[in-house]
Coordinates of C-alpha atoms in Angstrom, one line a residue:
M311 CA 0.0 0.1 0.0
R312 CA 1.5 3.5 -0.9
P313 CA 2.0 5.5 2.1
F314 CA 0.5 8.7 2.6
S315 CA 2.3 11.6 1.2
I316 CA 2.9 14.7 3.6
R317 CA 0.2 16.6 1.7
N318 CA -2.6 13.9 2.3
K319 CA -1.3 13.5 5.9
I320 CA -1.7 17.4 6.4
M321 CA -5.1 17.5 4.6
V322 CA -6.3 14.4 6.9
T323 CA -4.7 16.3 10.0
V324 CA -6.6 19.3 9.1
V325 CA -10.1 17.3 8.6
L326 CA -9.8 15.4 12.1
F327 CA -8.6 18.3 13.8
F328 CA -11.7 20.3 12.6
M329 CA -14.0 17.4 13.7
L330 CA -12.2 17.2 17.0
V331 CA -12.4 21.1 17.4
S332 CA -16.2 21.0 16.5
A333 CA -16.9 18.2 19.4
L334 CA -14.8 20.0 21.5
G335 CA -17.0 23.1 21.0
I336 CA -20.2 21.4 21.5
Y337 CA -18.9 20.0 24.7
W338 CA -17.6 23.1 25.9
Y339 CA -20.8 25.0 24.7
Q340 CA -22.9 22.4 27.0
M341 CA -20.1 22.6 30.1
S342 CA -20.2 26.6 29.6
A343 CA -23.8 26.8 30.0
R344 CA -23.8 24.5 32.8
I345 CA -20.6 26.5 34.6
I346 CA -22.8 29.7 34.0
Q347 CA -25.8 28.4 35.7
D348 CA -23.5 26.9 38.7
N349 CA -21.8 30.3 39.0
T350 CA -24.8 32.1 38.8
L351 CA -26.3 30.1 41.4
K352 CA -23.6 30.3 43.7
L353 CA -23.3 34.3 43.1
S354 CA -27.0 34.9 43.6
G355 CA -26.9 32.3 46.6
E356 CA -24.0 34.5 48.0
I357 CA -25.9 37.7 47.2
I358 CA -29.1 36.4 48.7
K359 CA -26.9 35.1 51.9
Q360 CA -25.4 38.7 52.3
M361 CA -28.9 40.1 52.0
S362 CA -30.1 37.6 54.7
S363 CA -26.9 38.5 56.9
R364 CA -27.6 42.2 56.6
L365 CA -31.2 41.5 57.7
D366 CA -30.3 39.5 60.4
S367 CA -27.8 42.0 61.8
Y368 CA -30.7 44.5 61.5
F369 CA -33.2 42.9 63.4
S370 CA -30.4 41.9 66.2
E371 CA -29.6 45.5 66.4
I372 CA -33.6 46.3 67.0
V373 CA -33.5 43.5 69.5
D374 CA -30.3 44.8 71.5
L375 CA -31.9 48.7 71.4
T376 CA -35.3 47.5 72.6
L377 CA -35.0 44.5 74.7
P378 CA -33.2 46.1 77.7
M379 CA -36.5 48.2 78.0
I380 CA -38.6 45.2 79.3
A381 CA -35.9 45.4 82.4
R382 CA -36.7 49.0 83.3
P383 CA -38.6 49.8 86.7
A384 CA -41.2 52.1 84.7
V385 CA -42.3 48.8 82.9
A386 CA -42.8 46.7 85.9
Q387 CA -44.8 49.6 87.6
Y388 CA -46.8 49.9 84.4
L389 CA -47.6 45.9 84.5
E390 CA -48.6 46.3 88.2
N391 CA -50.6 49.3 88.7
S392 CA -52.3 50.4 85.2
G393 CA -55.0 48.3 85.5
K394 CA -56.0 50.3 88.8
G395 CA -57.5 53.1 87.4
P396 CA -57.5 55.8 84.8
Y397 CA -55.0 58.3 86.8
E398 CA -52.7 55.0 87.2
R399 CA -52.8 54.5 83.5
L400 CA -52.3 57.9 82.5
L401 CA -49.3 58.4 85.0
Y402 CA -47.5 55.1 84.1
T403 CA -48.2 55.3 80.2
K404 CA -46.4 58.8 80.2
Q405 CA -43.2 57.1 81.8
L406 CA -43.4 54.5 79.1
N407 CA -43.8 57.0 76.6
K408 CA -40.5 59.0 77.6
M409 CA -39.0 55.6 77.7
F410 CA -40.0 55.0 74.0
Y411 CA -39.2 58.5 72.7
N412 CA -35.6 57.8 74.3
V413 CA -35.1 54.6 71.8
M414 CA -36.5 55.7 69.1
V415 CA -35.0 58.9 68.6
G416 CA -33.0 59.0 65.4
R417 CA -34.5 55.9 64.2
P418 CA -37.1 56.4 61.5
D419 CA -37.1 53.0 60.8
I420 CA -38.9 52.3 63.9
Y421 CA -42.7 53.3 63.7
G422 CA -43.8 52.5 67.2
I423 CA -43.4 50.4 70.0
S424 CA -46.6 49.1 72.5
I425 CA -46.1 47.3 75.9
V426 CA -49.5 45.7 76.7
S427 CA -50.3 44.1 80.0
Q428 CA -51.9 40.8 80.5
K429 CA -55.0 42.6 81.2
K430 CA -54.8 43.6 77.8
I431 CA -54.1 47.6 78.7
A432 CA -51.7 48.9 76.3
G433 CA -49.0 51.9 76.4
S434 CA -48.1 52.5 72.8
S435 CA -46.0 55.3 71.2
Y436 CA -48.9 56.0 68.7
S437 CA -52.0 54.1 69.3
N438 CA -53.2 52.1 72.5
L439 CA -56.2 50.7 70.8
Y440 CA -54.3 49.4 67.6
A441 CA -51.8 47.6 70.1
E442 CA -54.9 46.4 72.5
K443 CA -56.6 44.9 69.5
R444 CA -53.6 43.1 68.2
F445 CA -52.8 41.5 71.9
Q446 CA -54.7 38.3 71.5
S447 CA -53.6 37.3 68.1
I448 CA -49.6 38.2 68.7
A449 CA -49.9 36.9 72.4
G450 CA -50.8 33.5 70.8
Q451 CA -47.8 33.3 68.6
L452 CA -45.3 33.8 71.4
D453 CA -44.2 30.6 72.9
H454 CA -41.1 31.5 74.8
S455 CA -40.7 34.3 77.1
G456 CA -37.5 36.7 76.5
K457 CA -37.0 36.0 72.6
F458 CA -38.4 37.9 69.9
E459 CA -40.5 36.6 67.5
I460 CA -41.4 37.9 63.8
I461 CA -45.1 38.4 63.7
G462 CA -45.3 39.6 60.0
M463 CA -46.8 42.4 58.0
N464 CA -49.8 44.6 58.9
Q465 CA -51.1 48.1 58.1
Y466 CA -51.8 50.9 60.3
L467 CA -54.2 53.7 58.3
D468 CA -51.9 53.9 55.0
V469 CA -48.4 52.6 56.6
K470 CA -47.3 49.3 55.9
L471 CA -45.4 47.8 59.1
F472 CA -43.5 44.8 60.0
T473 CA -44.0 43.5 63.0
M474 CA -41.9 41.6 66.0
A475 CA -42.8 41.1 69.4
V476 CA -41.6 39.6 72.8
K477 CA -43.3 38.3 75.6
F478 CA -41.7 38.9 79.0
F479 CA -42.4 38.9 82.9
S480 CA -42.0 41.3 85.4
P481 CA -39.0 40.1 87.7
G482 CA -40.0 38.6 90.9
T483 CA -44.1 38.6 90.0
Q484 CA -46.5 36.8 87.8
N485 CA -47.3 40.0 86.0
W486 CA -46.4 39.4 82.3
G487 CA -46.8 41.4 79.2
I488 CA -46.0 41.6 75.4
M489 CA -43.7 44.4 73.4
I490 CA -44.4 45.0 70.1
I491 CA -41.9 46.6 67.9
D492 CA -43.7 48.0 64.5
L493 CA -41.0 48.2 61.6
R494 CA -41.6 50.5 58.7
L495 CA -42.0 47.9 55.9
D496 CA -40.4 50.0 53.3
K497 CA -37.3 50.4 55.8
V498 CA -37.2 46.7 56.0
S499 CA -37.3 46.1 52.2
A500 CA -34.7 48.4 51.5
F501 CA -32.3 45.8 52.3
S502 CA -33.4 43.9 49.1
S503 CA -34.3 46.8 46.8
G504 CA -31.4 47.6 44.2
V505 CA -30.3 44.4 43.8
M506 CA -30.1 43.4 40.3
L507 CA -28.9 39.9 38.8
G508 CA -27.7 40.6 35.4
D509 CA -30.2 42.8 33.2
T510 CA -33.4 41.2 34.2
G511 CA -32.8 39.2 37.4
F512 CA -33.9 40.4 40.7
A513 CA -34.1 39.2 44.3
W514 CA -37.0 39.2 46.9
I515 CA -38.3 38.1 50.3
A516 CA -41.0 35.9 51.6
D517 CA -42.5 36.2 55.0
A518 CA -42.9 33.2 57.3
Q519 CA -46.8 33.3 56.3
G520 CA -45.9 33.2 52.6
R521 CA -46.7 36.3 51.6
Y522 CA -44.2 38.7 50.0
L523 CA -42.6 40.9 52.1
Y524 CA -40.7 42.5 49.5
Y525 CA -41.1 42.5 45.2
P526 CA -40.2 44.6 42.8
D527 CA -43.7 45.2 42.0
H528 CA -44.9 46.9 45.0
K529 CA -48.3 46.0 44.2
R530 CA -47.9 42.0 45.0
W531 CA -46.4 43.0 48.5
G532 CA -48.9 41.2 50.8
E533 CA -49.7 38.6 48.4
G534 CA -49.4 34.7 48.5
I535 CA -46.1 33.4 46.5
P536 CA -46.7 30.9 44.4
V537 CA -46.7 27.0 45.4
S538 CA -43.6 25.8 43.9
H539 CA -41.9 28.7 46.2
L540 CA -43.9 27.6 48.9
D541 CA -42.3 24.4 48.8
R542 CA -39.4 25.6 49.0
M543 CA -39.8 27.4 52.1
K544 CA -41.0 24.4 53.7
T545 CA -37.4 22.7 53.7
R546 CA -36.1 25.6 55.7
S547 CA -32.8 25.6 53.9
A548 CA -30.7 26.9 51.0
G549 CA -30.7 25.6 47.2
G550 CA -31.5 26.5 43.5
N551 CA -32.4 25.1 40.5
V552 CA -34.2 25.9 37.3
E553 CA -37.9 26.0 37.3
N554 CA -40.6 27.3 35.1
V555 CA -42.1 30.8 36.3
D556 CA -44.8 32.4 34.4
G557 CA -43.9 30.5 31.3
K558 CA -40.2 31.3 31.5
K559 CA -37.5 29.2 32.2
M560 CA -35.6 30.9 35.2
L561 CA -32.7 29.8 37.6
V562 CA -33.9 30.2 41.1
S563 CA -32.0 30.5 44.2
Y564 CA -33.7 30.6 47.8
R565 CA -32.2 30.5 51.4
W566 CA -34.3 30.5 54.7
S567 CA -33.0 32.2 57.8
D568 CA -33.2 30.8 60.9
V569 CA -32.7 34.2 63.1
T570 CA -35.5 36.0 61.0
N571 CA -37.7 33.1 59.6
L572 CA -37.7 35.0 56.2
T573 CA -37.0 33.3 53.0
F574 CA -34.8 35.3 50.4
F575 CA -35.3 34.3 46.7
S576 CA -33.5 35.4 43.4
E577 CA -34.3 34.8 39.9
V578 CA -32.5 35.0 37.1
P579 CA -33.9 34.4 33.1
L580 CA -31.9 31.5 31.7
S581 CA -32.4 32.9 28.3
E582 CA -30.4 36.0 29.3
L583 CA -27.4 33.9 30.7
N584 CA -27.4 31.6 27.4
R585 CA -27.8 34.7 25.2
D586 CA -24.2 35.6 24.5
L587 CA -22.9 32.1 24.9
V588 CA -25.3 31.1 21.7
K589 CA -24.1 34.1 19.9
L590 CA -20.4 32.7 20.5
R591 CA -21.2 29.4 19.5
N592 CA -22.9 30.4 15.7
V593 CA -20.1 33.1 15.1
T594 CA -17.4 30.2 16.2
F595 CA -18.9 27.4 13.8
V596 CA -18.9 29.7 10.8
I597 CA -15.3 30.8 11.4
G598 CA -14.7 27.3 12.1
I599 CA -15.8 26.2 8.7
I600 CA -14.1 29.3 6.8
A601 CA -11.3 28.2 8.6
L602 CA -11.2 24.7 7.5
I603 CA -12.0 25.7 3.6
F604 CA -8.7 27.9 3.7
S605 CA -6.7 25.2 5.3
L606 CA -7.4 22.7 2.6
I607 CA -6.7 25.3 -0.3
V608 CA -3.3 26.1 1.3
V609 CA -2.7 22.4 1.8
I610 CA -3.1 21.8 -2.0
S611 CA -1.2 25.0 -3.2
V612 CA 1.8 24.8 -0.8
S613 CA 4.7 22.7 -1.6
F614 CA 6.2 20.1 0.6
S615 CA 9.5 19.9 -1.0
L616 CA 11.4 21.5 2.3
T617 CA 11.4 18.1 4.3
D618 CA 15.1 18.1 4.9
S619 CA 15.1 21.7 6.2
I620 CA 12.5 20.9 8.6
L621 CA 14.0 17.9 9.9
V622 CA 16.8 20.1 10.5
L623 CA 14.9 22.0 12.7
Q624 CA 13.6 19.3 14.1
R625 CA 16.7 18.2 15.3
M626 CA 17.6 21.2 16.9
M627 CA 13.9 21.3 18.4
K628 CA 15.0 18.2 20.2
R629 CA 18.4 19.5 21.4
V630 CA 16.4 22.5 22.8
E631 CA 14.1 20.2 24.7
S632 CA 16.8 18.1 26.2
G633 CA 18.1 21.5 27.7
K634 CA 20.9 22.5 25.8
L635 CA 19.8 26.1 24.7
D636 CA 23.1 26.6 22.8
A637 CA 21.4 25.2 19.9
R638 CA 21.6 27.2 16.5
L639 CA 20.6 27.2 13.1
P640 CA 22.4 29.2 9.9
S641 CA 20.5 32.5 9.7
A642 CA 22.0 33.5 6.5
K643 CA 19.2 31.1 4.5
K644 CA 16.8 32.5 2.3
G645 CA 12.9 32.3 2.0
E646 CA 10.3 31.3 4.6
I647 CA 12.9 28.6 5.7
G648 CA 15.6 31.1 6.5
Y649 CA 13.0 33.1 8.5
L650 CA 11.9 30.4 10.3
Y651 CA 15.3 29.6 11.2
R652 CA 15.8 32.7 12.3
S653 CA 12.8 32.9 14.5
F654 CA 14.1 29.5 15.9
N655 CA 17.2 31.5 17.1
S656 CA 15.5 34.4 18.5
M657 CA 13.1 32.1 20.4
V658 CA 16.1 30.2 21.8
D659 CA 17.5 33.4 23.0
E660 CA 14.2 34.5 24.3
I661 CA 13.9 31.1 26.5
N662 CA 17.2 31.9 28.0
N663 CA 16.0 35.5 28.8
L664 CA 12.6 34.3 30.3
I665 CA 14.7 32.0 32.3
R666 CA 17.0 34.4 33.9
T667 CA 13.7 37.0 34.0
V668 CA 11.8 34.0 35.9
S669 CA 14.5 33.5 38.2
E670 CA 14.5 36.6 39.5
F671 CA 10.8 37.4 39.5
Q672 CA 10.6 34.2 41.6
L673 CA 13.0 35.8 44.0
K674 CA 11.3 39.0 44.2
E675 CA 7.9 37.2 44.4
K676 CA 9.1 35.2 47.5
E677 CA 10.5 38.5 49.4
S678 CA 7.4 40.0 48.5
E679 CA 5.1 37.3 49.9
L680 CA 7.2 37.2 53.1
R681 CA 6.6 40.8 53.3
H682 CA 2.9 40.4 52.7
L683 CA 2.5 37.6 55.3
D684 CA 4.2 40.0 57.7
S685 CA 2.2 42.7 57.2
R686 CA -0.9 40.1 57.4
M687 CA 0.3 38.7 60.5
Q688 CA 0.4 42.4 62.0
A689 CA -2.8 43.4 61.0
L690 CA -4.4 40.1 62.2
Q691 CA -2.8 41.2 65.7
Y692 CA -4.5 44.3 66.1
Q693 CA -7.8 43.2 64.0
I694 CA -11.1 43.9 66.3
N695 CA -14.6 43.7 65.5
P696 CA -16.0 47.2 64.4
H697 CA -19.7 46.3 64.1
F698 CA -19.7 44.7 67.7
L699 CA -17.6 48.0 69.2
Y700 CA -20.1 50.2 67.5
N701 CA -23.2 48.5 68.8
T702 CA -21.4 48.6 72.5
L703 CA -20.9 52.2 72.1
E704 CA -24.4 52.6 71.0
I705 CA -26.0 50.5 73.9
V706 CA -23.8 52.8 76.3
N707 CA -25.2 55.9 74.6
S708 CA -28.5 54.7 74.6
H709 CA -28.4 54.2 78.3
A710 CA -26.4 57.7 78.8
I711 CA -29.5 59.2 77.3
I712 CA -32.0 57.5 79.2
E713 CA -30.1 58.6 82.5
N714 CA -30.0 61.9 81.1
K715 CA -26.0 61.8 81.3
P716 CA -25.3 64.1 78.3
V717 CA -21.6 64.7 78.9
I718 CA -21.3 60.7 78.6
S719 CA -23.3 60.7 75.5
R720 CA -21.2 63.3 73.9
I721 CA -17.8 61.7 74.9
I722 CA -19.4 58.1 73.1
N723 CA -20.3 59.8 70.4
S724 CA -17.2 61.3 69.7
L725 CA -15.5 58.5 70.7
A726 CA -17.4 56.3 68.3
R727 CA -16.8 58.7 65.3
I728 CA -12.8 58.7 66.2
F729 CA -12.9 55.1 66.1
R730 CA -15.0 54.8 62.9
Y731 CA -12.6 57.3 61.2
S732 CA -9.3 55.2 62.2
V733 CA -10.7 52.0 61.4
E734 CA -13.0 53.0 58.3
N735 CA -10.7 55.4 56.6
H736 CA -8.2 53.4 54.1
T737 CA -7.9 55.8 51.2
R738 CA -4.6 57.2 50.5
T739 CA -5.7 61.2 51.2
V740 CA -8.6 62.8 52.6
P741 CA -10.1 66.2 52.5
L742 CA -8.6 68.6 55.2
S743 CA -12.2 68.8 56.6
M744 CA -12.5 65.0 57.4
E745 CA -9.2 65.4 59.4
L746 CA -10.7 69.0 61.2
D747 CA -13.9 66.7 62.3
Y748 CA -11.7 64.0 63.6
M749 CA -9.5 66.7 65.5
R750 CA -12.6 68.2 67.3
D751 CA -13.6 64.9 68.2
Y752 CA -10.4 64.2 69.7
L753 CA -10.1 67.9 71.6
D754 CA -14.2 67.4 72.9
I755 CA -12.5 64.2 74.8
Q756 CA -9.7 65.7 76.2
M757 CA -11.4 68.7 77.2
E758 CA -13.3 66.5 79.6
R759 CA -10.1 65.4 81.0
F760 CA -8.5 68.7 81.3
E761 CA -11.4 71.0 82.4
N762 CA -9.1 74.1 82.2
L763 CA -8.2 73.5 78.7
Q764 CA -9.0 76.4 76.2
V765 CA -9.1 75.7 72.6
D766 CA -9.1 78.0 70.1
I767 CA -9.7 77.2 66.2
R768 CA -9.3 79.5 63.8
I769 CA -9.8 78.3 60.3
D770 CA -11.4 79.8 57.4
D771 CA -13.8 77.3 56.2
S772 CA -13.8 78.7 52.8
L773 CA -10.1 77.4 52.1
I774 CA -10.5 73.9 53.6
G775 CA -12.4 72.5 50.9
H776 CA -9.5 73.2 48.5
V777 CA -7.0 71.5 50.8
T778 CA -6.1 67.9 50.9
A779 CA -4.4 65.6 53.7
V780 CA -3.1 62.5 54.7
P781 CA -5.3 60.5 57.4
M782 CA -4.2 60.4 61.0
T783 CA -2.0 63.8 60.7
L784 CA -3.2 65.9 63.1
Q785 CA -4.1 63.7 66.1
P786 CA -0.3 62.6 66.5
L787 CA 0.9 66.2 66.7
L788 CA -2.0 66.9 69.3
E789 CA -0.6 63.9 71.6
N790 CA 2.7 65.1 71.5
V791 CA 1.3 68.7 73.0
F792 CA -0.2 67.2 75.6
K793 CA 2.7 64.7 76.3
H794 CA 5.9 66.6 75.5
G795 CA 4.4 70.1 76.0
Y796 CA 2.2 70.0 79.3
Q797 CA 2.8 66.5 81.0
K798 CA 6.7 66.4 80.4
H799 CA 7.0 69.7 82.2
K800 CA 4.0 68.6 84.7
L801 CA 2.2 71.6 83.5
E802 CA -1.6 71.5 83.5
A803 CA -3.0 71.9 80.1
V804 CA -4.5 75.6 79.7
Y805 CA -4.4 76.3 76.2
L806 CA -3.9 74.7 72.6
S807 CA -4.7 76.9 69.3
V808 CA -5.1 75.5 65.8
S809 CA -4.9 78.3 62.8
G810 CA -4.5 78.1 59.1
E811 CA -3.1 80.6 56.8
L812 CA -3.0 80.4 53.0
A813 CA 0.6 80.9 51.0
G814 CA 0.5 80.4 47.7
D815 CA -0.2 77.0 46.6
A816 CA 0.5 75.9 50.1
F817 CA -1.4 76.1 53.2
Y818 CA -0.2 76.2 56.5
L819 CA -1.8 75.0 59.6
Y820 CA -0.3 76.2 62.7
I821 CA -1.0 74.4 66.4
E822 CA 0.4 76.2 69.5
D823 CA 0.6 75.7 73.2
Q824 CA 1.7 77.3 76.2
G825 CA 3.7 74.2 77.4
G826 CA 7.1 74.1 78.7
G827 CA 8.5 73.8 74.8
M828 CA 12.1 72.6 74.4
D829 CA 15.5 74.0 74.2
P830 CA 16.9 75.8 70.9
H831 CA 19.4 72.3 70.3
T832 CA 16.6 69.9 70.3
M833 CA 14.4 72.2 68.0
D834 CA 17.0 72.7 65.5
Y835 CA 17.7 68.5 65.7
Y836 CA 14.2 68.4 65.0
N837 CA 14.1 70.6 61.9
G838 CA 17.3 69.1 60.7
L839 CA 15.4 65.8 60.7
F840 CA 12.5 67.4 58.9
H841 CA 14.8 68.6 56.2
G842 CA 16.8 65.7 55.8
T843 CA 20.0 67.9 57.4
S844 CA 20.3 65.8 60.7
E845 CA 21.4 62.1 61.1
R846 CA 18.5 59.8 62.2
T847 CA 19.1 57.9 65.4
E848 CA 16.8 56.6 68.2
C849 CA 14.8 59.4 69.5
D850 CA 11.2 60.2 71.2
C851 CA 10.2 61.5 67.8
L852 CA 9.0 58.5 65.8
G853 CA 5.2 59.8 65.5
L854 CA 6.3 63.2 64.2
L855 CA 8.8 61.8 61.6
N856 CA 5.9 59.2 60.6
V857 CA 3.4 62.2 60.0
H858 CA 6.2 64.2 57.9
D859 CA 7.3 61.2 56.2
R860 CA 3.9 60.4 54.8
I861 CA 2.8 64.0 54.1
Q862 CA 6.0 64.1 51.9
L863 CA 5.5 60.8 50.6
F864 CA 2.0 61.6 49.0
F865 CA 2.5 65.6 48.2
G866 CA 6.3 65.9 47.7
E867 CA 9.6 67.4 49.8
R868 CA 7.8 71.1 49.7
F869 CA 5.5 69.9 52.2
G870 CA 5.8 68.7 55.8
L871 CA 6.3 69.5 59.4
A872 CA 8.8 72.3 60.8
F873 CA 9.0 73.9 64.2
V874 CA 8.4 77.7 64.0
R875 CA 9.0 78.4 67.8
S876 CA 9.5 76.6 71.0
D877 CA 10.6 78.0 74.5
H878 CA 9.6 78.2 77.9
T879 CA 6.3 80.0 76.9
G880 CA 5.2 77.1 74.5
T881 CA 5.5 75.8 71.1
V882 CA 4.3 76.6 67.6
I883 CA 4.2 73.4 65.1
R884 CA 3.3 74.2 61.2
I885 CA 2.1 72.0 59.0
A886 CA 2.5 72.2 55.3
L887 CA -0.4 70.8 52.8
P888 CA -1.1 71.2 49.1
F889 CA -3.7 73.9 48.2
R890 CA -5.8 73.3 45.1
N891 CA -7.8 75.9 43.4
N892 CA -11.1 74.7 41.4
S893 CA -9.2 74.6 38.0
E894 CA -6.5 72.6 39.5
Q895 CA -9.3 70.5 41.0
G896 CA -11.0 69.9 37.9

C-alpha cells in the first residue's frame, strides 16, 4: 500500500482537527452553559446570603436596642398598676412614652413601640387601641418568654408595617406582658431593593406566612407566593435549580434565615445567561467552516519539498527540549525557511532571557510574599470587630441618654466617630475637613479630661475645601502637645490653638500651646530631621517623623512639618499641605 504523502497527511490532519474542534466546541458549549448556571447559582446564593445576613444583623440590632426596656422599673410599675384606674394608667403610660421616645429618637425605621399587659391594657407610642386590638393574636404566637418572634406584616392607616414582638415577665412577680415593635416595611424592604442580577434578574423576600414581604413590583407586597416557591420555603434550607416561572425558564435560588424566619429568593432568566454564549457558538461555527476551507486550499497549493530543512529544525528542537539551549541554525538561509531558522534562534535567545527573568521574578515574589505575610500577621494582631464595638458604644450611648447624662453621651459619640474614622478610612488621602472633624472629636474628649483647657480654632472654612491631607495627621501632633508640651514639664494643659494660613499654593496649619517647650538645640535637631540634614538616630520623635514622611510621600518634599518656635512660653509647629484651586481640582 502506498504511504500517504505529507500533503495528504496534512489534509487528513486538518479534517480530523476540525472534527475534534467541533466536538470540543459542542462539549465546551454544554459545559460552559452548565458552569454559567452553577456560577450564577453560587453568585445569587451569595447575594441572598448577604441580604439575609444584613437583615439578620438589622433585627439583632433592633433586639439589642429595645430588649433592655423590659427590665426597666417603669415597665414593671406599668404592669403592676396600669389596671387600677384611669389616673394610674395615665401616670405610668407617660413614663413608658418617655422611655419609647429615648429609644426611637434618630430611628425613623421604628414606626412605633407598644407594651400590652396581660390585662390587655396598652401603652403605645402611637395607638393604644391598635395595640390592644392585636394583643390576642400576637400573644398566641409567642411561645417562649424573653425571645423576640417575627409576627409578619400589618397595616396601620396607610402605612405598611413589619411587626416583631416578645413576651416577658416582670421580675419577682407573675405579671407579664408583650412588647410590640412595629418597623416601617419600606425600611425593612430596602435591604433587597436595588439588588439586580444581570439585566432582568432580581431578588425578593417572603415572610413565614408565605407572602411577599418585598418584590420589585410593590403591588404584590402582601400577596401569596406561588406554590412551587412555598414548597421551597417548607424545606427551611438553601438551594437552587431551574424552574418554569410564568412560562419562562428561570434560575431560582433561595435561602431560609433561622434568625428572622424569612426566606430570600433570586430569579434570573435562563435565556439571559445563555444569550451571549449562543451568539459565540454560531460565530465560532462559521469561522471554523471558513478556516477549514482556507486550510484545505493552502495545503493543496503549498509545496512540501522542504522536508530536509524541517528535519534539521526538528533535530535542533529536540536539542532544545533536552535542555541544550546553545542550539543554533544558520541564519543566512533565505526564504521562508530562513525566516523560520532566524525565528528559532530568536526563540532560543528569548527562552534564555525568560529563564533569567523568571528566576529573578520568583526571587522577588518570594520576598514580596514574606513581606505580605508579615503585614497580614501584624494586621491580625490588631484586628477587632468594628461592628461589635459600634453596637457596644451605641448601647452605652442609649443608656447615657436614658439616664440623662449628656456629657457621657457626647463623649461616647465622639469616641465612636474617632474609632470609625481610624478603622474605616483606608484611602491614601482625605479632605482636610475630615481631619479637622476628627481633631474636634479628639479635643472634645481631651477637654473633659483637662477642665481648664481652652481650645482656639481659627481656620477659614472657605479655604479648607481646597486642601488635601493624609489620614491620621493631626491627632499624633495634638497628642505630642499634651505629652511633651504639658505632662513632661508637669504643667496643667490650659491652652491649645489651631489656625490656618494660605501661602501661594500651600496651606499652613499652626498648632500652638503654652507648655514648657524645648531647648533651641533640640528644636534645630528636629527641624534638621524634617529637612534631611540631621542624622536619624533613636529618639522620642517617631510619631512626628511618621507624619512628616507620609505627607512628603504623597505631596512631595515641599510639604511636611517644621517647628516655628519653642521656648519656655510654649511651642508652635507648622504643617504644610497642598492648596488646589477649582481649576486644578477639575
